[in-house]
mmCIF file of N, CA and C in Angstrom:
data_model
loop_
_atom_site.group_PDB
_atom_site.id
_atom_site.type_symbol
_atom_site.label_atom_id
_atom_site.label_comp_id
_atom_site.label_asym_id
_atom_site.label_seq_id
_atom_site.Cartn_x
_atom_site.Cartn_y
_atom_site.Cartn_z
ATOM 1 N N MET B 1 75.181 40.384 138.405
ATOM 2 C CA MET B 1 75.250 39.218 137.596
ATOM 3 C C MET B 1 73.894 38.498 137.637
ATOM 4 N N SER B 2 73.445 38.098 136.428
ATOM 5 C CA SER B 2 72.129 37.513 136.269
ATOM 6 C C SER B 2 72.231 35.994 136.632
ATOM 7 N N THR B 3 71.144 35.509 137.178
ATOM 8 C CA THR B 3 71.035 34.031 137.477
ATOM 9 C C THR B 3 70.424 33.317 136.312
ATOM 10 N N LEU B 4 69.986 34.127 135.289
ATOM 11 C CA LEU B 4 69.399 33.481 134.040
ATOM 12 C C LEU B 4 70.543 33.099 133.075
ATOM 13 N N PRO B 5 70.755 31.850 132.854
ATOM 14 C CA PRO B 5 71.854 31.442 131.999
ATOM 15 C C PRO B 5 71.568 31.912 130.542
ATOM 16 N N SER B 6 72.702 32.192 129.805
ATOM 17 C CA SER B 6 72.579 32.577 128.485
ATOM 18 C C SER B 6 72.641 31.345 127.491
ATOM 19 N N ARG B 7 71.507 30.662 127.506
ATOM 20 C CA ARG B 7 71.403 29.451 126.612
ATOM 21 C C ARG B 7 69.939 29.226 126.274
ATOM 22 N N LEU B 8 69.746 28.562 125.219
ATOM 23 C CA LEU B 8 68.443 28.142 124.656
ATOM 24 C C LEU B 8 68.341 26.647 124.881
ATOM 25 N N SER B 9 67.427 26.144 125.661
ATOM 26 C CA SER B 9 67.308 24.761 126.014
ATOM 27 C C SER B 9 66.172 24.035 125.250
ATOM 28 N N VAL B 10 65.070 24.702 125.147
ATOM 29 C CA VAL B 10 63.831 24.056 124.489
ATOM 30 C C VAL B 10 63.161 25.059 123.577
ATOM 31 N N VAL B 11 62.737 24.580 122.440
ATOM 32 C CA VAL B 11 61.877 25.360 121.581
ATOM 33 C C VAL B 11 60.598 24.476 121.519
ATOM 34 N N THR B 12 59.393 25.078 121.868
ATOM 35 C CA THR B 12 58.165 24.355 121.912
ATOM 36 C C THR B 12 57.213 24.856 120.777
ATOM 37 N N LEU B 13 56.774 23.941 120.003
ATOM 38 C CA LEU B 13 55.795 24.343 118.970
ATOM 39 C C LEU B 13 54.443 23.912 119.450
ATOM 40 N N GLY B 14 53.514 24.871 119.478
ATOM 41 C CA GLY B 14 52.099 24.580 119.848
ATOM 42 C C GLY B 14 51.513 23.850 118.635
ATOM 43 N N ALA B 15 51.153 22.574 118.783
ATOM 44 C CA ALA B 15 50.666 21.773 117.640
ATOM 45 C C ALA B 15 49.181 21.681 117.536
ATOM 46 N N ARG B 16 48.628 21.853 116.357
ATOM 47 C CA ARG B 16 47.208 21.724 116.075
ATOM 48 C C ARG B 16 46.970 20.260 115.880
ATOM 49 N N ASP B 17 47.919 19.487 115.302
ATOM 50 C CA ASP B 17 47.784 18.046 115.121
ATOM 51 C C ASP B 17 49.125 17.403 115.496
ATOM 52 N N THR B 18 49.273 17.107 116.726
ATOM 53 C CA THR B 18 50.592 16.537 117.275
ATOM 54 C C THR B 18 50.970 15.344 116.524
ATOM 55 N N GLY B 19 50.046 14.408 116.251
ATOM 56 C CA GLY B 19 50.456 13.202 115.519
ATOM 57 C C GLY B 19 51.022 13.476 114.153
ATOM 58 N N ALA B 20 50.433 14.389 113.405
ATOM 59 C CA ALA B 20 51.042 14.718 112.072
ATOM 60 C C ALA B 20 52.401 15.320 112.201
ATOM 61 N N LEU B 21 52.542 16.246 113.157
ATOM 62 C CA LEU B 21 53.887 16.780 113.343
ATOM 63 C C LEU B 21 54.950 15.725 113.821
ATOM 64 N N ARG B 22 54.512 14.885 114.697
ATOM 65 C CA ARG B 22 55.466 13.846 115.103
ATOM 66 C C ARG B 22 55.895 12.959 113.958
ATOM 67 N N SER B 23 54.962 12.632 113.141
ATOM 68 C CA SER B 23 55.236 11.841 111.952
ATOM 69 C C SER B 23 56.195 12.568 110.971
ATOM 70 N N PHE B 24 55.940 13.782 110.782
ATOM 71 C CA PHE B 24 56.734 14.643 109.819
ATOM 72 C C PHE B 24 58.270 14.619 110.349
ATOM 73 N N TYR B 25 58.465 14.939 111.625
ATOM 74 C CA TYR B 25 59.786 15.069 112.186
ATOM 75 C C TYR B 25 60.502 13.686 112.236
ATOM 76 N N ARG B 26 59.773 12.634 112.475
ATOM 77 C CA ARG B 26 60.305 11.311 112.445
ATOM 78 C C ARG B 26 60.698 11.021 110.977
ATOM 79 N N SER B 27 59.901 11.450 110.023
ATOM 80 C CA SER B 27 60.240 11.213 108.581
ATOM 81 C C SER B 27 61.560 11.842 108.167
ATOM 82 N N LEU B 28 61.936 12.942 108.898
ATOM 83 C CA LEU B 28 63.220 13.604 108.635
ATOM 84 C C LEU B 28 64.380 12.735 109.138
ATOM 85 N N GLY B 29 64.043 11.671 109.855
ATOM 86 C CA GLY B 29 65.046 10.849 110.472
ATOM 87 C C GLY B 29 65.474 11.286 111.818
ATOM 88 N N TRP B 30 64.774 12.218 112.451
ATOM 89 C CA TRP B 30 65.052 12.655 113.798
ATOM 90 C C TRP B 30 64.551 11.666 114.781
ATOM 91 N N THR B 31 65.274 11.449 115.850
ATOM 92 C CA THR B 31 64.937 10.447 116.853
ATOM 93 C C THR B 31 64.091 11.093 117.956
ATOM 94 N N GLU B 32 62.947 10.545 118.095
ATOM 95 C CA GLU B 32 62.000 11.057 119.149
ATOM 96 C C GLU B 32 62.373 10.488 120.488
ATOM 97 N N LEU B 33 62.211 11.290 121.559
ATOM 98 C CA LEU B 33 62.452 10.784 122.850
ATOM 99 C C LEU B 33 61.448 9.682 123.172
ATOM 100 N N PRO B 34 61.875 8.591 123.915
ATOM 101 C CA PRO B 34 61.057 7.490 124.224
ATOM 102 C C PRO B 34 59.738 7.789 124.997
ATOM 103 N N SER B 35 59.823 8.843 125.745
ATOM 104 C CA SER B 35 58.623 9.238 126.511
ATOM 105 C C SER B 35 57.612 10.018 125.742
ATOM 106 N N SER B 36 57.808 10.196 124.419
ATOM 107 C CA SER B 36 56.899 10.904 123.600
ATOM 108 C C SER B 36 55.539 10.283 123.320
ATOM 109 N N ASP B 37 54.575 11.057 123.302
ATOM 110 C CA ASP B 37 53.230 10.616 122.798
ATOM 111 C C ASP B 37 52.482 11.840 122.266
ATOM 112 N N ASP B 38 51.166 11.686 121.938
ATOM 113 C CA ASP B 38 50.495 12.874 121.388
ATOM 114 C C ASP B 38 50.204 13.957 122.332
ATOM 115 N N GLY B 39 50.384 13.658 123.629
ATOM 116 C CA GLY B 39 50.265 14.695 124.594
ATOM 117 C C GLY B 39 51.507 15.610 124.848
ATOM 118 N N TRP B 40 52.623 15.084 124.484
ATOM 119 C CA TRP B 40 53.904 15.829 124.538
ATOM 120 C C TRP B 40 54.950 14.983 123.769
ATOM 121 N N SER B 41 55.623 15.587 122.887
ATOM 122 C CA SER B 41 56.601 14.860 122.113
ATOM 123 C C SER B 41 57.887 15.784 122.052
ATOM 124 N N ALA B 42 59.092 15.110 121.898
ATOM 125 C CA ALA B 42 60.280 15.876 121.785
ATOM 126 C C ALA B 42 61.396 15.131 121.021
ATOM 127 N N PHE B 43 62.224 15.995 120.412
ATOM 128 C CA PHE B 43 63.345 15.481 119.648
ATOM 129 C C PHE B 43 64.575 16.286 120.137
ATOM 130 N N LEU B 44 65.640 15.624 120.503
ATOM 131 C CA LEU B 44 66.930 16.245 120.994
ATOM 132 C C LEU B 44 67.677 16.609 119.770
ATOM 133 N N LEU B 45 67.929 17.883 119.482
ATOM 134 C CA LEU B 45 68.616 18.359 118.265
ATOM 135 C C LEU B 45 69.852 19.126 118.673
ATOM 136 N N GLY B 46 70.958 18.435 118.619
ATOM 137 C CA GLY B 46 72.200 19.091 118.974
ATOM 138 C C GLY B 46 72.375 19.458 120.367
ATOM 139 N N GLY B 47 71.800 20.296 120.935
ATOM 140 C CA GLY B 47 71.792 20.621 122.382
ATOM 141 C C GLY B 47 70.551 21.359 122.767
ATOM 142 N N VAL B 48 69.586 21.327 121.855
ATOM 143 C CA VAL B 48 68.283 21.983 122.060
ATOM 144 C C VAL B 48 67.209 21.026 121.872
ATOM 145 N N LEU B 49 66.216 21.013 122.733
ATOM 146 C CA LEU B 49 65.044 20.136 122.693
ATOM 147 C C LEU B 49 63.968 20.806 121.823
ATOM 148 N N LEU B 50 63.509 20.109 120.741
ATOM 149 C CA LEU B 50 62.360 20.533 119.988
ATOM 150 C C LEU B 50 61.175 19.828 120.551
ATOM 151 N N ALA B 51 60.262 20.493 121.208
ATOM 152 C CA ALA B 51 59.111 19.914 121.863
ATOM 153 C C ALA B 51 57.832 20.284 121.069
ATOM 154 N N LEU B 52 56.891 19.296 120.982
ATOM 155 C CA LEU B 52 55.640 19.501 120.364
ATOM 156 C C LEU B 52 54.593 19.338 121.507
ATOM 157 N N TYR B 53 53.706 20.274 121.615
ATOM 158 C CA TYR B 53 52.760 20.243 122.695
ATOM 159 C C TYR B 53 51.471 20.732 122.122
ATOM 160 N N PRO B 54 50.318 20.123 122.426
ATOM 161 C CA PRO B 54 49.033 20.506 121.842
ATOM 162 C C PRO B 54 48.828 22.014 122.088
ATOM 163 N N LEU B 55 48.456 22.732 121.033
ATOM 164 C CA LEU B 55 48.292 24.165 121.134
ATOM 165 C C LEU B 55 47.369 24.616 122.285
ATOM 166 N N PRO B 56 46.164 23.979 122.493
ATOM 167 C CA PRO B 56 45.358 24.531 123.599
ATOM 168 C C PRO B 56 46.000 24.408 124.978
ATOM 169 N N ASP B 57 46.814 23.304 125.166
ATOM 170 C CA ASP B 57 47.465 23.104 126.445
ATOM 171 C C ASP B 57 48.583 24.141 126.575
ATOM 172 N N LEU B 58 49.345 24.352 125.464
ATOM 173 C CA LEU B 58 50.423 25.344 125.557
ATOM 174 C C LEU B 58 49.856 26.759 125.751
ATOM 175 N N ALA B 59 48.795 27.060 125.068
ATOM 176 C CA ALA B 59 48.102 28.420 125.271
ATOM 177 C C ALA B 59 47.614 28.541 126.694
ATOM 178 N N ALA B 60 47.065 27.533 127.327
ATOM 179 C CA ALA B 60 46.633 27.640 128.715
ATOM 180 C C ALA B 60 47.747 27.989 129.692
ATOM 181 N N GLU B 61 48.978 27.510 129.358
ATOM 182 C CA GLU B 61 50.143 27.828 130.213
ATOM 183 C C GLU B 61 50.787 29.095 129.841
ATOM 184 N N ALA B 62 51.033 29.320 128.511
ATOM 185 C CA ALA B 62 51.916 30.425 128.091
ATOM 186 C C ALA B 62 51.136 31.724 127.625
ATOM 187 N N ALA B 63 49.839 31.564 127.328
ATOM 188 C CA ALA B 63 49.031 32.701 126.897
ATOM 189 C C ALA B 63 47.635 32.615 127.412
ATOM 190 N N PRO B 64 47.448 32.481 128.750
ATOM 191 C CA PRO B 64 46.099 32.283 129.277
ATOM 192 C C PRO B 64 45.186 33.543 128.891
ATOM 193 N N GLY B 65 44.015 33.196 128.371
ATOM 194 C CA GLY B 65 43.073 34.239 128.043
ATOM 195 C C GLY B 65 43.277 34.903 126.629
ATOM 196 N N VAL B 66 44.343 34.534 125.906
ATOM 197 C CA VAL B 66 44.613 35.096 124.606
ATOM 198 C C VAL B 66 43.972 34.157 123.598
ATOM 199 N N PRO B 67 43.272 34.707 122.618
ATOM 200 C CA PRO B 67 42.607 33.816 121.585
ATOM 201 C C PRO B 67 43.715 33.015 120.876
ATOM 202 N N ASP B 68 43.321 31.782 120.506
ATOM 203 C CA ASP B 68 44.181 30.883 119.739
ATOM 204 C C ASP B 68 44.617 31.606 118.421
ATOM 205 N N PRO B 69 45.888 31.458 118.107
ATOM 206 C CA PRO B 69 46.387 32.061 116.811
ATOM 207 C C PRO B 69 45.753 31.371 115.590
ATOM 208 N N ALA B 70 45.551 32.108 114.569
ATOM 209 C CA ALA B 70 45.066 31.478 113.302
ATOM 210 C C ALA B 70 46.153 30.702 112.709
ATOM 211 N N GLY B 71 45.873 29.795 111.778
ATOM 212 C CA GLY B 71 46.901 28.903 111.136
ATOM 213 C C GLY B 71 47.794 29.792 110.298
ATOM 214 N N GLY B 72 48.894 29.225 109.893
ATOM 215 C CA GLY B 72 49.826 30.015 109.103
ATOM 216 C C GLY B 72 51.077 30.380 109.858
ATOM 217 N N TRP B 73 51.874 31.305 109.226
ATOM 218 C CA TRP B 73 53.104 31.637 109.836
ATOM 219 C C TRP B 73 52.974 32.424 111.048
ATOM 220 N N SER B 74 53.788 32.116 112.121
ATOM 221 C CA SER B 74 53.787 32.732 113.414
ATOM 222 C C SER B 74 54.675 33.934 113.490
ATOM 223 N N GLY B 75 55.539 34.184 112.504
ATOM 224 C CA GLY B 75 56.518 35.223 112.632
ATOM 225 C C GLY B 75 57.798 34.741 113.243
ATOM 226 N N VAL B 76 57.933 33.464 113.491
ATOM 227 C CA VAL B 76 59.140 32.834 114.050
ATOM 228 C C VAL B 76 59.697 31.822 113.058
ATOM 229 N N THR B 77 61.017 31.791 112.901
ATOM 230 C CA THR B 77 61.607 30.758 112.069
ATOM 231 C C THR B 77 62.579 29.952 112.970
ATOM 232 N N LEU B 78 62.744 28.684 112.596
ATOM 233 C CA LEU B 78 63.686 27.796 113.240
ATOM 234 C C LEU B 78 64.743 27.528 112.158
ATOM 235 N N ALA B 79 65.915 27.283 112.594
ATOM 236 C CA ALA B 79 67.003 27.027 111.637
ATOM 237 C C ALA B 79 67.893 25.855 111.949
ATOM 238 N N THR B 80 68.295 25.132 110.946
ATOM 239 C CA THR B 80 69.379 24.146 111.112
ATOM 240 C C THR B 80 70.515 24.550 110.231
ATOM 241 N N ILE B 81 71.681 24.725 110.761
ATOM 242 C CA ILE B 81 72.879 25.073 110.075
ATOM 243 C C ILE B 81 73.652 23.771 109.726
ATOM 244 N N VAL B 82 73.896 23.563 108.444
ATOM 245 C CA VAL B 82 74.660 22.401 108.045
ATOM 246 C C VAL B 82 76.052 22.694 107.754
ATOM 247 N N ASP B 83 76.826 21.690 107.511
ATOM 248 C CA ASP B 83 78.291 21.762 107.476
ATOM 249 C C ASP B 83 78.903 22.309 106.144
ATOM 250 N N SER B 84 78.120 22.261 105.042
ATOM 251 C CA SER B 84 78.674 22.740 103.751
ATOM 252 C C SER B 84 77.574 23.386 102.917
ATOM 253 N N ARG B 85 78.039 24.198 102.003
ATOM 254 C CA ARG B 85 77.100 24.883 101.037
ATOM 255 C C ARG B 85 76.302 23.811 100.323
ATOM 256 N N GLU B 86 76.901 22.707 99.816
ATOM 257 C CA GLU B 86 76.228 21.682 99.071
ATOM 258 C C GLU B 86 75.145 20.972 99.931
ATOM 259 N N GLN B 87 75.411 20.842 101.185
ATOM 260 C CA GLN B 87 74.469 20.149 102.104
ATOM 261 C C GLN B 87 73.120 20.870 102.225
ATOM 262 N N VAL B 88 73.172 22.183 101.986
ATOM 263 C CA VAL B 88 71.902 22.917 102.050
ATOM 264 C C VAL B 88 70.932 22.283 101.111
ATOM 265 N N ASP B 89 71.363 22.083 99.917
ATOM 266 C CA ASP B 89 70.423 21.580 98.819
ATOM 267 C C ASP B 89 70.010 20.136 99.089
ATOM 268 N N THR B 90 70.839 19.295 99.604
ATOM 269 C CA THR B 90 70.504 17.899 99.854
ATOM 270 C C THR B 90 69.525 17.745 101.059
ATOM 271 N N ALA B 91 69.867 18.532 102.143
ATOM 272 C CA ALA B 91 68.993 18.517 103.312
ATOM 273 C C ALA B 91 67.639 19.080 102.967
ATOM 274 N N PHE B 92 67.595 20.155 102.129
ATOM 275 C CA PHE B 92 66.305 20.748 101.728
ATOM 276 C C PHE B 92 65.496 19.786 101.021
ATOM 277 N N ALA B 93 66.126 19.043 100.098
ATOM 278 C CA ALA B 93 65.390 18.075 99.247
ATOM 279 C C ALA B 93 64.940 16.952 100.151
ATOM 280 N N GLU B 94 65.694 16.497 101.115
ATOM 281 C CA GLU B 94 65.130 15.517 102.058
ATOM 282 C C GLU B 94 63.956 15.936 102.857
ATOM 283 N N ALA B 95 63.967 17.229 103.265
ATOM 284 C CA ALA B 95 62.780 17.726 104.052
ATOM 285 C C ALA B 95 61.512 17.801 103.123
ATOM 286 N N VAL B 96 61.715 18.177 101.831
ATOM 287 C CA VAL B 96 60.564 18.178 100.941
ATOM 288 C C VAL B 96 60.066 16.796 100.685
ATOM 289 N N ALA B 97 60.954 15.904 100.544
ATOM 290 C CA ALA B 97 60.549 14.418 100.342
ATOM 291 C C ALA B 97 59.841 13.930 101.533
ATOM 292 N N ALA B 98 60.178 14.424 102.752
ATOM 293 C CA ALA B 98 59.430 14.011 104.009
ATOM 294 C C ALA B 98 58.063 14.658 104.098
ATOM 295 N N GLY B 99 57.760 15.642 103.302
ATOM 296 C CA GLY B 99 56.461 16.271 103.286
ATOM 297 C C GLY B 99 56.470 17.788 103.546
ATOM 298 N N ALA B 100 57.652 18.323 103.672
ATOM 299 C CA ALA B 100 57.722 19.861 103.885
ATOM 300 C C ALA B 100 57.217 20.571 102.592
ATOM 301 N N VAL B 101 56.735 21.807 102.846
ATOM 302 C CA VAL B 101 56.240 22.640 101.775
ATOM 303 C C VAL B 101 57.310 23.678 101.488
ATOM 304 N N VAL B 102 57.666 23.809 100.193
ATOM 305 C CA VAL B 102 58.747 24.732 99.814
ATOM 306 C C VAL B 102 58.203 26.155 100.031
ATOM 307 N N VAL B 103 58.981 26.933 100.747
ATOM 308 C CA VAL B 103 58.668 28.369 100.898
ATOM 309 C C VAL B 103 59.612 29.175 100.052
ATOM 310 N N ALA B 104 60.857 28.912 100.080
ATOM 311 C CA ALA B 104 61.891 29.547 99.251
ATOM 312 C C ALA B 104 63.028 28.592 98.997
ATOM 313 N N GLU B 105 63.229 28.328 97.717
ATOM 314 C CA GLU B 105 64.291 27.409 97.247
ATOM 315 C C GLU B 105 65.658 27.865 97.749
ATOM 316 N N PRO B 106 66.576 26.989 98.021
ATOM 317 C CA PRO B 106 67.966 27.333 98.455
ATOM 318 C C PRO B 106 68.559 28.330 97.435
ATOM 319 N N THR B 107 69.238 29.316 97.977
ATOM 320 C CA THR B 107 69.915 30.316 97.144
ATOM 321 C C THR B 107 71.045 30.835 97.950
ATOM 322 N N ASP B 108 72.036 31.376 97.245
ATOM 323 C CA ASP B 108 73.168 32.129 97.888
ATOM 324 C C ASP B 108 72.731 33.402 98.382
ATOM 325 N N ARG B 109 73.062 33.768 99.674
ATOM 326 C CA ARG B 109 72.538 35.015 100.273
ATOM 327 C C ARG B 109 73.595 36.067 100.307
ATOM 328 N N PRO B 110 73.136 37.279 100.383
ATOM 329 C CA PRO B 110 74.067 38.405 100.308
ATOM 330 C C PRO B 110 75.092 38.428 101.530
ATOM 331 N N TRP B 111 74.763 37.793 102.642
ATOM 332 C CA TRP B 111 75.686 37.702 103.735
ATOM 333 C C TRP B 111 76.760 36.657 103.582
ATOM 334 N N GLY B 112 76.755 35.946 102.432
ATOM 335 C CA GLY B 112 77.856 35.060 102.121
ATOM 336 C C GLY B 112 77.584 33.577 102.352
ATOM 337 N N GLY B 113 76.384 33.283 102.888
ATOM 338 C CA GLY B 113 76.006 31.871 103.053
ATOM 339 C C GLY B 113 74.996 31.368 102.067
ATOM 340 N N ARG B 114 74.366 30.357 102.369
ATOM 341 C CA ARG B 114 73.380 29.763 101.446
ATOM 342 C C ARG B 114 72.271 29.259 102.247
ATOM 343 N N SER B 115 70.983 29.451 101.870
ATOM 344 C CA SER B 115 69.913 28.904 102.636
ATOM 345 C C SER B 115 68.605 28.834 101.826
ATOM 346 N N GLY B 116 67.669 28.057 102.370
ATOM 347 C CA GLY B 116 66.360 27.917 101.742
ATOM 348 C C GLY B 116 65.364 27.708 102.916
ATOM 349 N N TYR B 117 64.078 27.946 102.680
ATOM 350 C CA TYR B 117 63.036 27.869 103.663
ATOM 351 C C TYR B 117 62.008 26.868 103.293
ATOM 352 N N PHE B 118 61.547 26.057 104.286
ATOM 353 C CA PHE B 118 60.359 25.207 104.090
ATOM 354 C C PHE B 118 59.455 25.369 105.272
ATOM 355 N N ALA B 119 58.244 24.892 105.061
ATOM 356 C CA ALA B 119 57.237 24.903 106.198
ATOM 357 C C ALA B 119 56.897 23.443 106.526
ATOM 358 N N ASP B 120 56.752 23.162 107.834
ATOM 359 C CA ASP B 120 56.294 21.837 108.292
ATOM 360 C C ASP B 120 54.802 21.744 108.086
ATOM 361 N N PRO B 121 54.118 20.610 108.368
ATOM 362 C CA PRO B 121 52.758 20.486 108.080
ATOM 363 C C PRO B 121 51.771 21.544 108.735
ATOM 364 N N GLU B 122 52.265 22.268 109.742
ATOM 365 C CA GLU B 122 51.388 23.205 110.420
ATOM 366 C C GLU B 122 51.888 24.636 110.056
ATOM 367 N N GLY B 123 52.798 24.777 109.108
ATOM 368 C CA GLY B 123 53.229 26.120 108.685
ATOM 369 C C GLY B 123 54.407 26.737 109.462
ATOM 370 N N ASN B 124 54.966 25.993 110.405
ATOM 371 C CA ASN B 124 56.184 26.484 111.106
ATOM 372 C C ASN B 124 57.270 26.528 110.076
ATOM 373 N N ARG B 125 57.981 27.664 110.023
ATOM 374 C CA ARG B 125 59.060 27.859 109.061
ATOM 375 C C ARG B 125 60.443 27.449 109.576
ATOM 376 N N TRP B 126 61.093 26.687 108.717
ATOM 377 C CA TRP B 126 62.418 26.185 108.977
ATOM 378 C C TRP B 126 63.333 26.686 107.906
ATOM 379 N N GLU B 127 64.580 27.157 108.310
ATOM 380 C CA GLU B 127 65.609 27.560 107.353
ATOM 381 C C GLU B 127 66.635 26.470 107.466
ATOM 382 N N ILE B 128 67.097 25.991 106.278
ATOM 383 C CA ILE B 128 68.307 25.178 106.168
ATOM 384 C C ILE B 128 69.345 26.062 105.737
ATOM 385 N N ALA B 129 70.415 26.196 106.443
ATOM 386 C CA ALA B 129 71.468 27.254 106.038
ATOM 387 C C ALA B 129 72.864 26.712 106.201
ATOM 388 N N TRP B 130 73.672 27.277 105.479
ATOM 389 C CA TRP B 130 75.157 27.106 105.655
ATOM 390 C C TRP B 130 75.792 28.470 105.873
ATOM 391 N N ALA B 131 76.714 28.619 106.871
ATOM 392 C CA ALA B 131 77.398 29.811 107.126
ATOM 393 C C ALA B 131 78.862 29.411 107.453
ATOM 394 N N GLY B 132 79.713 29.884 106.658
ATOM 395 C CA GLY B 132 81.132 29.492 106.803
ATOM 396 C C GLY B 132 81.754 29.806 108.166
ATOM 397 N N THR B 133 81.108 30.700 108.894
ATOM 398 C CA THR B 133 81.636 31.106 110.226
ATOM 399 C C THR B 133 81.046 30.253 111.357
ATOM 400 N N ALA B 134 80.108 29.397 111.137
ATOM 401 C CA ALA B 134 79.510 28.613 112.203
ATOM 402 C C ALA B 134 80.456 27.433 112.595
ATOM 403 N N ARG B 135 80.568 27.332 113.920
ATOM 404 C CA ARG B 135 81.386 26.263 114.528
ATOM 405 C C ARG B 135 80.545 25.497 115.573
ATOM 406 N N PHE B 136 80.696 24.108 115.556
ATOM 407 C CA PHE B 136 79.876 23.290 116.375
ATOM 408 C C PHE B 136 80.754 22.433 117.269
ATOM 409 N N ASP B 137 80.155 21.873 118.339
ATOM 410 C CA ASP B 137 80.902 20.918 119.183
ATOM 411 C C ASP B 137 80.531 19.562 118.619
ATOM 412 N N GLU B 138 81.020 18.503 119.271
ATOM 413 C CA GLU B 138 80.932 17.138 118.781
ATOM 414 C C GLU B 138 79.442 16.615 118.766
ATOM 415 N N ARG B 139 78.553 17.298 119.601
ATOM 416 C CA ARG B 139 77.127 16.973 119.599
ATOM 417 C C ARG B 139 76.379 17.685 118.549
ATOM 418 N N GLY B 140 76.989 18.625 117.870
ATOM 419 C CA GLY B 140 76.276 19.502 116.860
ATOM 420 C C GLY B 140 75.732 20.794 117.516
ATOM 421 N N ALA B 141 76.039 21.110 118.756
ATOM 422 C CA ALA B 141 75.637 22.330 119.409
ATOM 423 C C ALA B 141 76.434 23.505 118.804
ATOM 424 N N LEU B 142 75.786 24.576 118.538
ATOM 425 C CA LEU B 142 76.481 25.809 117.956
ATOM 426 C C LEU B 142 77.385 26.394 119.004
ATOM 427 N N LEU B 143 78.633 26.567 118.684
ATOM 428 C CA LEU B 143 79.565 27.191 119.590
ATOM 429 C C LEU B 143 79.902 28.625 119.236
ATOM 430 N N ALA B 144 79.955 28.938 117.969
ATOM 431 C CA ALA B 144 80.304 30.251 117.475
ATOM 432 C C ALA B 144 79.644 30.554 116.130
ATOM 433 N N PHE B 145 79.354 31.783 115.925
ATOM 434 C CA PHE B 145 78.716 32.176 114.676
ATOM 435 C C PHE B 145 79.158 33.674 114.378
ATOM 436 N N GLY B 146 79.886 33.766 113.302
ATOM 437 C CA GLY B 146 80.369 35.131 112.928
ATOM 438 C C GLY B 146 81.682 35.498 113.463
#
């Protein structure tokens, strides 16, 4: 039996401009932890912490000796699953109004759901999705999918 729990607790984005990212996520209406500043910032999302950490500091810890990545897409997407098909479009529009860059407009997907993609000010990709099989607890933490 493993001592490593099967859970995701924190997603950390290495930020090139922590202040701009903090401002963007606050513009989405997300509540920032009181201890946040430009040296480390975090938002509690459902049951997962979204942390923003200056890229050079994160690289020193997580990738010592590896050259800093170029700007643009990292090959990783983050997703927020909403409660209804219609909410995909309204949540997507709110993200764009807060300064997100449209990557792919919301559309019905072959797997039966609906989703669209946007990029935050540093190119991190977010998917806003609805999946009829997703189930959440009272905090918004994902309990089941599929």
